Short mmCIF file of C-alpha atoms and ligand atoms in Angstrom, two decimals:
data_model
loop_
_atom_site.label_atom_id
_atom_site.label_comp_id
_atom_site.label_asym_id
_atom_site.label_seq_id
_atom_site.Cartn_x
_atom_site.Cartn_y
_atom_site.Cartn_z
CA UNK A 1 0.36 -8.96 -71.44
CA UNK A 2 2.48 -5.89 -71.43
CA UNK A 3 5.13 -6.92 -68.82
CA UNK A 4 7.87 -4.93 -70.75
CA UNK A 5 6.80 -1.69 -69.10
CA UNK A 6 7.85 -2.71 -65.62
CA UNK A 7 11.34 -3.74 -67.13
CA UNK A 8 13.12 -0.72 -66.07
CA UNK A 9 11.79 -0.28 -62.73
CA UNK A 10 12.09 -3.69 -61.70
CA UNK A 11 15.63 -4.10 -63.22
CA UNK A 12 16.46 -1.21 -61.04
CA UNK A 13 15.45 -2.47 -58.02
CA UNK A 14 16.88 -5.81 -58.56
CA UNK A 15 20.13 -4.26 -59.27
CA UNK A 16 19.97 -2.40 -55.83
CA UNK A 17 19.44 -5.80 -54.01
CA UNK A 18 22.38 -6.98 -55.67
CA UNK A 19 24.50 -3.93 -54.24
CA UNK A 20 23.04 -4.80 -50.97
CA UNK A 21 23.82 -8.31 -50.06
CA UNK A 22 22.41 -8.84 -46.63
CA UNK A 23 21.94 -12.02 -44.65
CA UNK A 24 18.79 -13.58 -43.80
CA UNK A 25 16.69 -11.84 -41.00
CA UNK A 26 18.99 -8.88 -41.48
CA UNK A 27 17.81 -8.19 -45.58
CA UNK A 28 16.53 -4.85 -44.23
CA UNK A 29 17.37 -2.49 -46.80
CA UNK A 30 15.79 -5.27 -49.35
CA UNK A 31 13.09 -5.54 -47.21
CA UNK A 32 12.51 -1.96 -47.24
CA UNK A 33 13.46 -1.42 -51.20
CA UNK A 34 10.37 -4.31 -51.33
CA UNK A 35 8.19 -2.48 -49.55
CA UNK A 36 8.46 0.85 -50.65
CA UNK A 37 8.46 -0.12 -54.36
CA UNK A 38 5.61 -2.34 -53.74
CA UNK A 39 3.23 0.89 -51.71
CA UNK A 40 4.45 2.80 -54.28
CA UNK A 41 2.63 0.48 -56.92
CA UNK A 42 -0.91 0.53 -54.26
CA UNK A 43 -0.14 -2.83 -52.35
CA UNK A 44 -0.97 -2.92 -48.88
CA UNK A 45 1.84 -3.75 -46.96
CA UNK A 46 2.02 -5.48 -43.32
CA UNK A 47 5.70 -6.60 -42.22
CA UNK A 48 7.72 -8.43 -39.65
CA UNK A 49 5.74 -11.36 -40.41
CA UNK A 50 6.00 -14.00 -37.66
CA UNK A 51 8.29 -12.02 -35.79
CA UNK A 52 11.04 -12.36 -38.86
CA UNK A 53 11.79 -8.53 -38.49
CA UNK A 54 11.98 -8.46 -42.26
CA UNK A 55 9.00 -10.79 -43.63
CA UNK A 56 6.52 -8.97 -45.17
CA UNK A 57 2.72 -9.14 -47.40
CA UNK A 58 2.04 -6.91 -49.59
CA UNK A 59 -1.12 -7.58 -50.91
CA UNK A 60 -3.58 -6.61 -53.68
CA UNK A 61 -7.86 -7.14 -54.33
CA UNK A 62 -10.26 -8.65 -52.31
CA UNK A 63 -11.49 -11.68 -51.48
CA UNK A 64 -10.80 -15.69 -52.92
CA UNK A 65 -9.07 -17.35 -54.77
CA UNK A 66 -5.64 -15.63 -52.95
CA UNK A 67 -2.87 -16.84 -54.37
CA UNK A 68 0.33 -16.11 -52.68
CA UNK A 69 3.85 -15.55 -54.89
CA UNK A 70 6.50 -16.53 -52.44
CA UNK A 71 9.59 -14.14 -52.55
CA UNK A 72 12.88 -14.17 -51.51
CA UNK A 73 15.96 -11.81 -50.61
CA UNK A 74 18.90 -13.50 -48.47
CA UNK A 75 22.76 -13.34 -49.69
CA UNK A 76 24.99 -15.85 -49.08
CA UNK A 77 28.45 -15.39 -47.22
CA UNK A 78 31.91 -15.44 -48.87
CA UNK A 79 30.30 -14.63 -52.42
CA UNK A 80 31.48 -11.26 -53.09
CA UNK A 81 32.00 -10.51 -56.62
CA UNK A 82 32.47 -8.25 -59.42
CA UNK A 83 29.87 -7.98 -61.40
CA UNK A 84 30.16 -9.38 -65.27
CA UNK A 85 33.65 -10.17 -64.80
CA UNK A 86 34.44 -13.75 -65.92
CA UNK A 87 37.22 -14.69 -63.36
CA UNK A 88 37.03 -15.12 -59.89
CA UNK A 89 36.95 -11.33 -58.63
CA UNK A 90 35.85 -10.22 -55.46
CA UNK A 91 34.69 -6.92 -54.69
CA UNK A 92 35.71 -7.08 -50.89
CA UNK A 93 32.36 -7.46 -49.55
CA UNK A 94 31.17 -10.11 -46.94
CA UNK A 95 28.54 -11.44 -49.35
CA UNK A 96 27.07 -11.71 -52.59
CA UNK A 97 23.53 -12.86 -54.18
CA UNK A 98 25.08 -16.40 -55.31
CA UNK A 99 21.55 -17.80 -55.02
CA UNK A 100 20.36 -15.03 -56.95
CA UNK A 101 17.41 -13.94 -54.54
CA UNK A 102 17.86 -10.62 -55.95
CA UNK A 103 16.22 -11.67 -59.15
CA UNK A 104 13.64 -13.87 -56.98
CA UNK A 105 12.21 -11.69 -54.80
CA UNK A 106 11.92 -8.85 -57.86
CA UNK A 107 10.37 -11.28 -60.03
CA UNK A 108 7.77 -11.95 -57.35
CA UNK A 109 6.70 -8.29 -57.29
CA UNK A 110 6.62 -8.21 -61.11
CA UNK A 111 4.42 -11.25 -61.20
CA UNK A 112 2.29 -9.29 -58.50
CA UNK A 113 2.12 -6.23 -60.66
CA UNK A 114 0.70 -8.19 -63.42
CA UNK A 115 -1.70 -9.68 -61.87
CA UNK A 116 -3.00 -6.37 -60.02
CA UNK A 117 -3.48 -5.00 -63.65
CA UNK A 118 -5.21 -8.18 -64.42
CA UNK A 119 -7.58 -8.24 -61.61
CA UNK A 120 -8.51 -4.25 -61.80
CA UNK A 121 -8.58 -4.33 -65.76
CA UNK A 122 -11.00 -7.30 -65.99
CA UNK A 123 -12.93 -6.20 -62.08
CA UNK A 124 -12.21 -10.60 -61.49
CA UNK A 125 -12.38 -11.04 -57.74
CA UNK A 126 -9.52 -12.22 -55.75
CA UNK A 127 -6.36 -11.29 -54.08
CA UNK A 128 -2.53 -11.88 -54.59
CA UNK A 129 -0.46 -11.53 -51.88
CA UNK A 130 3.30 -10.79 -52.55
CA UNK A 131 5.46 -12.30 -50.02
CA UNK A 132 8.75 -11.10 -48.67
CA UNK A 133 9.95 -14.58 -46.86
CA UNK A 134 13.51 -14.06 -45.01
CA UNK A 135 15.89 -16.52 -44.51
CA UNK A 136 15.67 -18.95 -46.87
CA UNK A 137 19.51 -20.01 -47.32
CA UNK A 138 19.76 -20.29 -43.51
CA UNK A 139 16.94 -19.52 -40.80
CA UNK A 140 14.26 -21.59 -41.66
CA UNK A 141 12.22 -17.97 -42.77
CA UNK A 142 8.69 -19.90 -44.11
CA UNK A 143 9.00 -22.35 -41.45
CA UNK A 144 8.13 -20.11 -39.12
CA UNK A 145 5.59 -18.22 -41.08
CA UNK A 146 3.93 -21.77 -42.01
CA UNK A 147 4.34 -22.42 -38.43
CA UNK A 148 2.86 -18.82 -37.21
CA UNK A 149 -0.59 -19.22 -39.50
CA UNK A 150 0.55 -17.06 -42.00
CA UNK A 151 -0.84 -19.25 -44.91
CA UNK A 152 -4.08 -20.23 -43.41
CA UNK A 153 -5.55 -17.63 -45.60
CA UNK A 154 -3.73 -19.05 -48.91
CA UNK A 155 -5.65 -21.27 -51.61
CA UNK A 156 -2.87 -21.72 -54.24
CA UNK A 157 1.50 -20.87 -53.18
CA UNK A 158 3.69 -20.68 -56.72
CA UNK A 159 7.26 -19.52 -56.42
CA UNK A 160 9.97 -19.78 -58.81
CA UNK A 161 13.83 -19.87 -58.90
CA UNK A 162 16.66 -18.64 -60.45
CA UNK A 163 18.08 -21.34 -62.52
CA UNK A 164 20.03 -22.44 -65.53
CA UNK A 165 17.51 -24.80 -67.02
CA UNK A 166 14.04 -23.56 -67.54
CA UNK A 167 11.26 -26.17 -66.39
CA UNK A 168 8.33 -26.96 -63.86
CA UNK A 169 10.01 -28.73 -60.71
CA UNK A 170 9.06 -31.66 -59.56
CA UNK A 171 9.37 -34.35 -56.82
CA UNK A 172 9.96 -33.96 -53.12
CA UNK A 173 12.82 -32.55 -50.98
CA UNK A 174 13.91 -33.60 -47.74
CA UNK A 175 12.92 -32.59 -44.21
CA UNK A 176 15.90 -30.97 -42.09
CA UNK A 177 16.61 -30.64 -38.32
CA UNK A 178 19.44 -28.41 -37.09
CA UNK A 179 20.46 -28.49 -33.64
CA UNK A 180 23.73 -28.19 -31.03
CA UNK A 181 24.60 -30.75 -28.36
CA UNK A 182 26.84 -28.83 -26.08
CA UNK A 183 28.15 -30.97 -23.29
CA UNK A 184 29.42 -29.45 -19.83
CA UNK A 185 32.59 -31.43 -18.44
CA UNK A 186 35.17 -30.32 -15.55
CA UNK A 187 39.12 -28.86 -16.05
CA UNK A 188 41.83 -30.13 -14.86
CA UNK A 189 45.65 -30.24 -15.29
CA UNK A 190 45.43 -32.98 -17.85
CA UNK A 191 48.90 -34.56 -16.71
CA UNK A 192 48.96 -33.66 -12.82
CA UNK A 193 45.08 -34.23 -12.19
CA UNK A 194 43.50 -36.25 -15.08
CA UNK A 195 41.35 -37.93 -12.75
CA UNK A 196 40.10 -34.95 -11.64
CA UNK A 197 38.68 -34.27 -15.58
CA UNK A 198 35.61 -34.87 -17.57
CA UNK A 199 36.04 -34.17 -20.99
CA UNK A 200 33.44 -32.10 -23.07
CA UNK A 201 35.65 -32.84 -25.93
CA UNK A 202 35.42 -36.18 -25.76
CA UNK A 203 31.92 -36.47 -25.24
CA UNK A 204 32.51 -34.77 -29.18
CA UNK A 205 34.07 -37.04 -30.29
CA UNK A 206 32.78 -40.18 -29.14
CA UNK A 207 29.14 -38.60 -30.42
CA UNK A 208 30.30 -38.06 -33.93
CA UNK A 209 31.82 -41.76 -33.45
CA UNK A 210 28.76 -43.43 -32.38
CA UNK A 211 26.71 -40.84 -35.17
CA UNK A 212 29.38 -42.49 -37.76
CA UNK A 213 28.85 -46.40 -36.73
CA UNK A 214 25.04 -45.51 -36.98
CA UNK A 215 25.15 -44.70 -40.50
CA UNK A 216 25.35 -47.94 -41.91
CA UNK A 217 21.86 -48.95 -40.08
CA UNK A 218 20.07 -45.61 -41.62
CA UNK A 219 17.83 -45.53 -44.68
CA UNK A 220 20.33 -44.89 -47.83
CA UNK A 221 18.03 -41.71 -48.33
CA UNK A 222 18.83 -40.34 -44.65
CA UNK A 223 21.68 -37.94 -44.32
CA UNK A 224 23.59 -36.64 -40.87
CA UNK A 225 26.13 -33.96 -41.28
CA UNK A 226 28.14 -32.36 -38.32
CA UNK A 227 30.14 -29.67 -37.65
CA UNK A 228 32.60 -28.96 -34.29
CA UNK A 229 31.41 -25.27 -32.97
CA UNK A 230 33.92 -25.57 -29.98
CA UNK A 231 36.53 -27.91 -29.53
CA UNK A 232 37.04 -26.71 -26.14
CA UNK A 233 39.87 -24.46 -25.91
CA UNK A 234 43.58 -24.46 -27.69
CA UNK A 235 45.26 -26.22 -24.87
CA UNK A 236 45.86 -30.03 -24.85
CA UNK A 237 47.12 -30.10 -21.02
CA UNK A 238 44.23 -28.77 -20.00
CA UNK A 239 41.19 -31.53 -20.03
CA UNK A 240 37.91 -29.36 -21.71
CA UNK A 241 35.39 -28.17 -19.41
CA UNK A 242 32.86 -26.97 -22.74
CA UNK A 243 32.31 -28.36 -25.81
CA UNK A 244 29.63 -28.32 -28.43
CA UNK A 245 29.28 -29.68 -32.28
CA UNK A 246 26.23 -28.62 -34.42
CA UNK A 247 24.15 -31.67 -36.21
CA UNK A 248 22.12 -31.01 -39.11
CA UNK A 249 19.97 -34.45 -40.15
CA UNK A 250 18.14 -35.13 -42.84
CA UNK A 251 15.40 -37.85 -44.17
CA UNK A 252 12.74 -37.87 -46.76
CA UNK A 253 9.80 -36.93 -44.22
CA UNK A 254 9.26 -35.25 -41.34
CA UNK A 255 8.38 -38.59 -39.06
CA UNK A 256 11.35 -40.20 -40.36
CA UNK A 257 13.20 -37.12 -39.57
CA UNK A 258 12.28 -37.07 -36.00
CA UNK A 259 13.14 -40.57 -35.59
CA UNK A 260 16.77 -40.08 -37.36
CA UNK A 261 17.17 -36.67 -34.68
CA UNK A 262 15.93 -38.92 -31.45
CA UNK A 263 18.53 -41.98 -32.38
CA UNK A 264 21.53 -39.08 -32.66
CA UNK A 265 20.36 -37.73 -29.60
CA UNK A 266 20.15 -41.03 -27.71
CA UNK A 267 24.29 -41.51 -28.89
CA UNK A 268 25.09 -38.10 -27.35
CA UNK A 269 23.28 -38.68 -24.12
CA UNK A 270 25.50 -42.48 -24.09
CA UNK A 271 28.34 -40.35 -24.47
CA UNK A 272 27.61 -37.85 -21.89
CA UNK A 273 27.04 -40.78 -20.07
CA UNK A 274 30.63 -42.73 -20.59
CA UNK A 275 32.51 -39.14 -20.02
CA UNK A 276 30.45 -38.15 -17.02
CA UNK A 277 29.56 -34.70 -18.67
CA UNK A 278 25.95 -32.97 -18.84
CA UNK A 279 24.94 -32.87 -21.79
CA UNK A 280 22.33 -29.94 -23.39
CA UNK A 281 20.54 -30.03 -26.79
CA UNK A 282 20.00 -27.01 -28.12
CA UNK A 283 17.55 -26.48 -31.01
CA UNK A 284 18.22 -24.50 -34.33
CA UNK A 285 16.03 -25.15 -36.88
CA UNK A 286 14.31 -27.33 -38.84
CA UNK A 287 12.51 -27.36 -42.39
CA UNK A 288 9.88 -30.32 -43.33
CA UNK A 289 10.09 -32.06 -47.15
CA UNK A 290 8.23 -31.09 -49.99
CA UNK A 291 4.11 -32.29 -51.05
CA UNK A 292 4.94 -31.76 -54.78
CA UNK A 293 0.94 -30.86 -56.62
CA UNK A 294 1.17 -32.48 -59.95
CA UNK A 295 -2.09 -30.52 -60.99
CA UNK A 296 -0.39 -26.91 -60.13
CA UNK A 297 2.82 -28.77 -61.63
CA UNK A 298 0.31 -28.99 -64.91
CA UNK A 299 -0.95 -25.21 -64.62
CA UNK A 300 2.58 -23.57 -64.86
CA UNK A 301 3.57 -26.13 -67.22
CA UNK A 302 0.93 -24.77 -69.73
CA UNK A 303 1.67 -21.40 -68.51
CA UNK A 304 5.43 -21.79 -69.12
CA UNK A 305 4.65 -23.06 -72.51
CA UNK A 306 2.04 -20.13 -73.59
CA UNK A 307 5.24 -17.62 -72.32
CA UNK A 308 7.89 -19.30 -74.39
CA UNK A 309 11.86 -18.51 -73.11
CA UNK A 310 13.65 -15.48 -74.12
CA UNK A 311 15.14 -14.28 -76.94
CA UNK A 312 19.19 -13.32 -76.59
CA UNK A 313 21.09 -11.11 -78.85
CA UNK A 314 24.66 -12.17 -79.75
CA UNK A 315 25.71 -10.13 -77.47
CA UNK A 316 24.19 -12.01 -74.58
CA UNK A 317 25.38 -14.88 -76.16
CA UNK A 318 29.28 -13.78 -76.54
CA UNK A 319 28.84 -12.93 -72.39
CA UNK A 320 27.12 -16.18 -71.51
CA UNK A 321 29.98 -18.04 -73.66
CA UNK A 322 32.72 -16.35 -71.41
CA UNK A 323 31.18 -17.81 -68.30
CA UNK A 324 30.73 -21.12 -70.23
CA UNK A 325 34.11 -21.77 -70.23
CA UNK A 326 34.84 -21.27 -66.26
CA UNK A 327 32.78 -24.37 -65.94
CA UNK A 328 33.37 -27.92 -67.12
CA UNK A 329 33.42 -28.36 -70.74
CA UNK A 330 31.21 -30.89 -71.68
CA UNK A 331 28.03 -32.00 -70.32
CA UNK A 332 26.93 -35.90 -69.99
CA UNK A 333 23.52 -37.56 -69.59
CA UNK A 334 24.17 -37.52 -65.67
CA UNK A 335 24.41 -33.56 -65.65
CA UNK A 336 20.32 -33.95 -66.73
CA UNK A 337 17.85 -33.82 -64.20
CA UNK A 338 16.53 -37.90 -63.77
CA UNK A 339 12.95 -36.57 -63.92
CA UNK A 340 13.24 -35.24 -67.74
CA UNK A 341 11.82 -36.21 -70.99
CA UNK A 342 14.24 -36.20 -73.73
CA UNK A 343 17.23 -36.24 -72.26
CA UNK A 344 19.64 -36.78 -75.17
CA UNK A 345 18.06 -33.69 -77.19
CA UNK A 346 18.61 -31.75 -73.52
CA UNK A 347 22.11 -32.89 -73.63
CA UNK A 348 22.87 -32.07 -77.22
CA UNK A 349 21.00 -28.19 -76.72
CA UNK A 350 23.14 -27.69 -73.55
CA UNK A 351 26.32 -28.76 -75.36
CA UNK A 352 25.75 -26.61 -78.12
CA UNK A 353 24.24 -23.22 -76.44
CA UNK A 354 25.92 -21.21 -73.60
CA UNK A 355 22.41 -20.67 -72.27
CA UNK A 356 19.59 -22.74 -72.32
CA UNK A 357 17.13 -22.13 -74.99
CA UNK A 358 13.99 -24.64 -74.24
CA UNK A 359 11.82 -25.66 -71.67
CA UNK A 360 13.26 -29.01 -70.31
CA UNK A 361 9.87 -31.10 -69.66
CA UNK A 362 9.46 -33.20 -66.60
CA UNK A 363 7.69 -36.11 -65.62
CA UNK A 364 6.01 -36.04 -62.81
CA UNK A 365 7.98 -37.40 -59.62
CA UNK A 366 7.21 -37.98 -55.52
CA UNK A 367 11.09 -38.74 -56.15
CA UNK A 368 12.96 -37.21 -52.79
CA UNK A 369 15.93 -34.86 -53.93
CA UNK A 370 18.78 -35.02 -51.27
CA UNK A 371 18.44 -31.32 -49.97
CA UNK A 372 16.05 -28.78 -48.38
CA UNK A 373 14.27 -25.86 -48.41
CA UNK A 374 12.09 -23.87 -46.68
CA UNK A 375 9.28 -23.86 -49.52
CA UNK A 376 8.45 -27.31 -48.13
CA UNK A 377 6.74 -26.13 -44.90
CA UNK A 378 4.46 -23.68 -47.14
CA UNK A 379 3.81 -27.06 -49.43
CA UNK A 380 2.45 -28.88 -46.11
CA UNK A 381 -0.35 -25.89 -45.62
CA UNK A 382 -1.24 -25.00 -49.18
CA UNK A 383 -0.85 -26.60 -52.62
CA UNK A 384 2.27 -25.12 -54.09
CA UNK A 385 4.46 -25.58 -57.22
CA UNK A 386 7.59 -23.90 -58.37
CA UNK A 387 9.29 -23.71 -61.78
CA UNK A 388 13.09 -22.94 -62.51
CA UNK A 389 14.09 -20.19 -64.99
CA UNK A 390 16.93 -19.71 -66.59
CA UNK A 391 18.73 -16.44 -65.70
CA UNK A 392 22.60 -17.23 -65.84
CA UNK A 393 24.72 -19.37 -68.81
CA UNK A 394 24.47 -23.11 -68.98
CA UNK A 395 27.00 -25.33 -66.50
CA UNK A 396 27.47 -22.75 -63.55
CA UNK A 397 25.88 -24.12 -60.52
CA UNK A 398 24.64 -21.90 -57.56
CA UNK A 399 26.28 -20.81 -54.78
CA UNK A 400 28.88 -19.33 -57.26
CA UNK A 401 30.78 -16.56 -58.13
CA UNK A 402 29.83 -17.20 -61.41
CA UNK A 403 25.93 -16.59 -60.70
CA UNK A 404 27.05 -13.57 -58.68
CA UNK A 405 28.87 -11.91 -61.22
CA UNK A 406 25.88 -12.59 -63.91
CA UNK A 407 23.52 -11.00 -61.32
CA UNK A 408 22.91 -8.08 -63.00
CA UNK A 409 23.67 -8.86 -66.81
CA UNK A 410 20.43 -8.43 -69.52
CA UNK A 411 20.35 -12.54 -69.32
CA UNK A 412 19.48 -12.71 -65.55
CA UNK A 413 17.08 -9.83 -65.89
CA UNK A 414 15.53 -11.19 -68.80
CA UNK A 415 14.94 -14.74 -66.90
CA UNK A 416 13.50 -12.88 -64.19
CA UNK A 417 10.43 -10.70 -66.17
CA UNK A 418 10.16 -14.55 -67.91
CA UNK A 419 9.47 -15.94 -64.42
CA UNK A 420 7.40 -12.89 -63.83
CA UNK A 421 5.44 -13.57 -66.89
CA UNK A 422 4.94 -17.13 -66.26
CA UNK A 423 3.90 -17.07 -62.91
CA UNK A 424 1.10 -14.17 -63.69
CA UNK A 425 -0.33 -16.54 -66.72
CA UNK A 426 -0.51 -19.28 -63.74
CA UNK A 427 -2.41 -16.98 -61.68
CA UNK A 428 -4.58 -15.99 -64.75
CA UNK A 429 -5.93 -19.57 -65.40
CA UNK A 430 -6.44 -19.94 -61.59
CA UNK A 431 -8.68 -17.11 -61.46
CA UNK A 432 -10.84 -18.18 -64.04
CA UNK A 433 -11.19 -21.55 -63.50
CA UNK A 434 -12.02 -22.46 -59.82
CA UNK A 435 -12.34 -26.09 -60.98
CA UNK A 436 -8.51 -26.23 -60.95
CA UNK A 437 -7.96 -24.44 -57.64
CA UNK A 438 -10.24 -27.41 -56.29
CA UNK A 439 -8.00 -30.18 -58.54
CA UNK A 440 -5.14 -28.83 -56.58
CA UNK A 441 -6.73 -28.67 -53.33
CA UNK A 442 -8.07 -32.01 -53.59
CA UNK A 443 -4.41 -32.96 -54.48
CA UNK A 444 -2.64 -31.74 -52.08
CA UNK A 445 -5.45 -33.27 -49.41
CA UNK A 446 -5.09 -36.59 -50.34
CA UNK A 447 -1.16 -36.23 -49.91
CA UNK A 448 -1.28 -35.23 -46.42
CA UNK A 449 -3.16 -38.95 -45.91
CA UNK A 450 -5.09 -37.83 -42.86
CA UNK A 451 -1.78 -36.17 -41.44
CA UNK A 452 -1.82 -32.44 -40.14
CA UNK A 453 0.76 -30.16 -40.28
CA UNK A 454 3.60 -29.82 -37.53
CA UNK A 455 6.43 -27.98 -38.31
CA UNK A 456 9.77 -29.36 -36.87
CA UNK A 457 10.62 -25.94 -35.25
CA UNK A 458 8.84 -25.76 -31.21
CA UNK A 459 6.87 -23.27 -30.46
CA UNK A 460 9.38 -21.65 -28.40
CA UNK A 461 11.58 -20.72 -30.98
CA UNK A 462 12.09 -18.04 -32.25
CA UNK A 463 13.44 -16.65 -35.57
CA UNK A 464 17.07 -16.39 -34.89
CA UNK A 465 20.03 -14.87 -37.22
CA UNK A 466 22.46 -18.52 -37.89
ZN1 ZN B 501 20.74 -21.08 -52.20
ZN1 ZN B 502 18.03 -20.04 -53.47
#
């Protein structure tokens, strides 16, 4: 597999998302780059997928198995940075790639250029769709193309992720709802005419207090998080007319989820009841937990193994190192994922090595990691797996300037042709042996228990910038 040859190109477009940072449903000059690069290389593109504006296939071949490589290109706010300076340095802009869905979304489009070589060099039928998906850090971007059919086509989804460790994931994630409950009160002259008032604000406030008695009688796994989007106005002798506080809850399924979003509700519609306010609940978004597919878990494993992890030169080494120190200094046995093997030879590598220099092997876990993404709507309509590959130095966590300004170093392009590489082997063994497409399918059926799909977002909403 000569995946070398596409370095330059795809090093050069991964570097122009970087300079780009956009936010998700507005990544239209990544979007674009994408899609060009991708015609350019004879896919056939079809975009603003599920009304996203910015979604896109680009697909290649004919016929099953398809497998889909799910991509990504959203920025995240407040992460500008210079690039591979090792101090906190920003470069005055709004955003930066601190997710690094730069690398992600490129990788994607390597993997897909692989495996269009592979299918016209050895004439094996199929198809592999490259998918721009919008939105992932806030926006919900595969929920709605889960929701919209997109995937009904789809026999195997594999997506990976910029990481520090490299390894197969594993487990579950949780399911999300996101919503506002604005309530509508009446102003008055809060000394002359308080009887006169209804308070919006206090409708607030006695929701998040009722919200904060209810979490002691909520499953330890469940998770409610709020936020006050109007307070009502700066003056305290005036009684607030408006109000409104965003609510973002969490459990490990999408039933329990529901449940978890109906008893909040019911506490803001007793408290627009005790203030004499109307209340209105307005919907945001919502994202359902993860089917993990221990059998495409098993493909990428082998695939990840075949592939190996990259070799660094000292040099890469000496920059890694600098980053190394922004971070904490020493690792412990809780800093180790609780779903991997040898975790004392994990600890001792990642002590010693500024990046990581192994694949970290997991068991395989239903466990339900507090968090979610929008990969787990795609995981409720086709069997899908995603591994993690290292592309910045060992201890930074996302969301970071640190994996900002190592967005364009050798190291993160090096993890991303590895995840390209990976991924294509996958797609390989998947083509020629149908018997594991089936294993997975079978899989993934008997997960769903009888259950069908229904993503948490209504069909009335539509993709919306957050
Ligand atoms: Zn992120
Ligand atoms: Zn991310």
């Amino acid at each position: 597999m000569d995946i070398n040859r596409y370095y330059d190109e795809l090093k050069q477009l991964a570097d122009k998302v970087w300079e780009n940072p956009e936010p998700g449903f507005r990544e239209f000059v990544s979007s674009r780059l994408h899609q060009d690069f991708l015609k350019e290389h004879g896919f056939s593109v079809v975009d603003d997928l599920a009304d996203t504006g910015t979604g896109y296939i680009a697909s290649y071949g004919h016929g099953h198995p398809v497998i889909a490589l799910l991509g990504e290109f959203d920025a995240l706010y407040g992460l500008g940075q210079k690039a591979d300076v090792a101090e906190y340095a920003p470069d005055g802009k709004e955003m930066g790639h601190g997710c690094g869905h730069h690398l992600l979304g490129v990788g994607n489009i390597g993997a897909g250029l692989i495996i269009k070589d592979y299918l016209e060099e050895t004439g094996t039928e199929g198809t592999v769709l490259v998918m721009g998906c919008p939105a992932e850090e806030s926006g919900s971007g595969k929920a709605y193309m889960a929701r919209d059919h997109v995937f009904d086509n789809v026999d195997i989804a594999l997506a990976w992720h910029p990481a520090t460790i490299n390894m197969v994931r594993t487990g579950s994630s949780q399911s999300c709802i996101q919503f506002y409950l604005r309530f509508q009160g009446v102003a008055s002259h809060a000394a002359g005419a308080p009887e006169q008032g209804r308070s919006a604000l206090d409708a607030v406030e006695l929701t998040d207090i009722g919200v904060n008695y209810l979490r002691e009688h909520m499953e330890s796994s469940d998770r409610v998080h709020y936020a006050i989007t109007n307070s009502g106005g700066l003056s305290p002798n005036v009684v607030q007319a408006e109000a409104e506080v965003k609510y973002l809850v969490r459990s490990t399924n999408n039933r329990k989820c529901k449940k978890l979003y109906e008893r909040v509700l019911n506490i803001a519609r007793g408290a627009a009841l005790m203030t004499e306010t109307e209340l209105e609940i307005i919907f945001d978004e919502g994202l359902s937990n993860t089917l993990p597919n221990f059998a495409l878990e098993d493909v990428l494993k082998d695939a990840f193994r075949e592939s190996g992890v990259p070799e660094y030169t000292e040099d890469e080494y000496e920059y890694a190192r600098a980053f190394r120190k922004t971070w904490k200094s020493d690792f412990t046995i809780d800093d180790i994922p609780s779903t991997m093997k040898d975790k004392k030879e994990i600890l001792e590598a990642m002590n010693s090595h500024p990046i990581c220099t192994f694949i970290g092997e997991n068991e395989h876990s239903e466990v339900c990691r507090m968090g979610s993404t929008d990969v787990g709507d795609v995981s409720w309509v086709v069997p899908t797996a995603t591994i993690s590959v290292a592309c910045y130095s060992l201890g930074a966590e996302g969301h970071s300037w640190q994996w900002v300004a190592q967005g364009k170093s050798s190291i993160a392009a090096k993890g991303m042709m590895k995840a390209a590489e990976v991924l294509a082997r996958a797609a390989f063994k998947l083509y020629e042996d149908q018997d594991l497409i089936e294993k997975a399918k079978a899989e993934f059926n008997g997960r769903l228990e009888g259950e069908k799909y229904e993503c948490l977002i209504p069909h009335g909403v539509k993709p919306h910038v957050i």
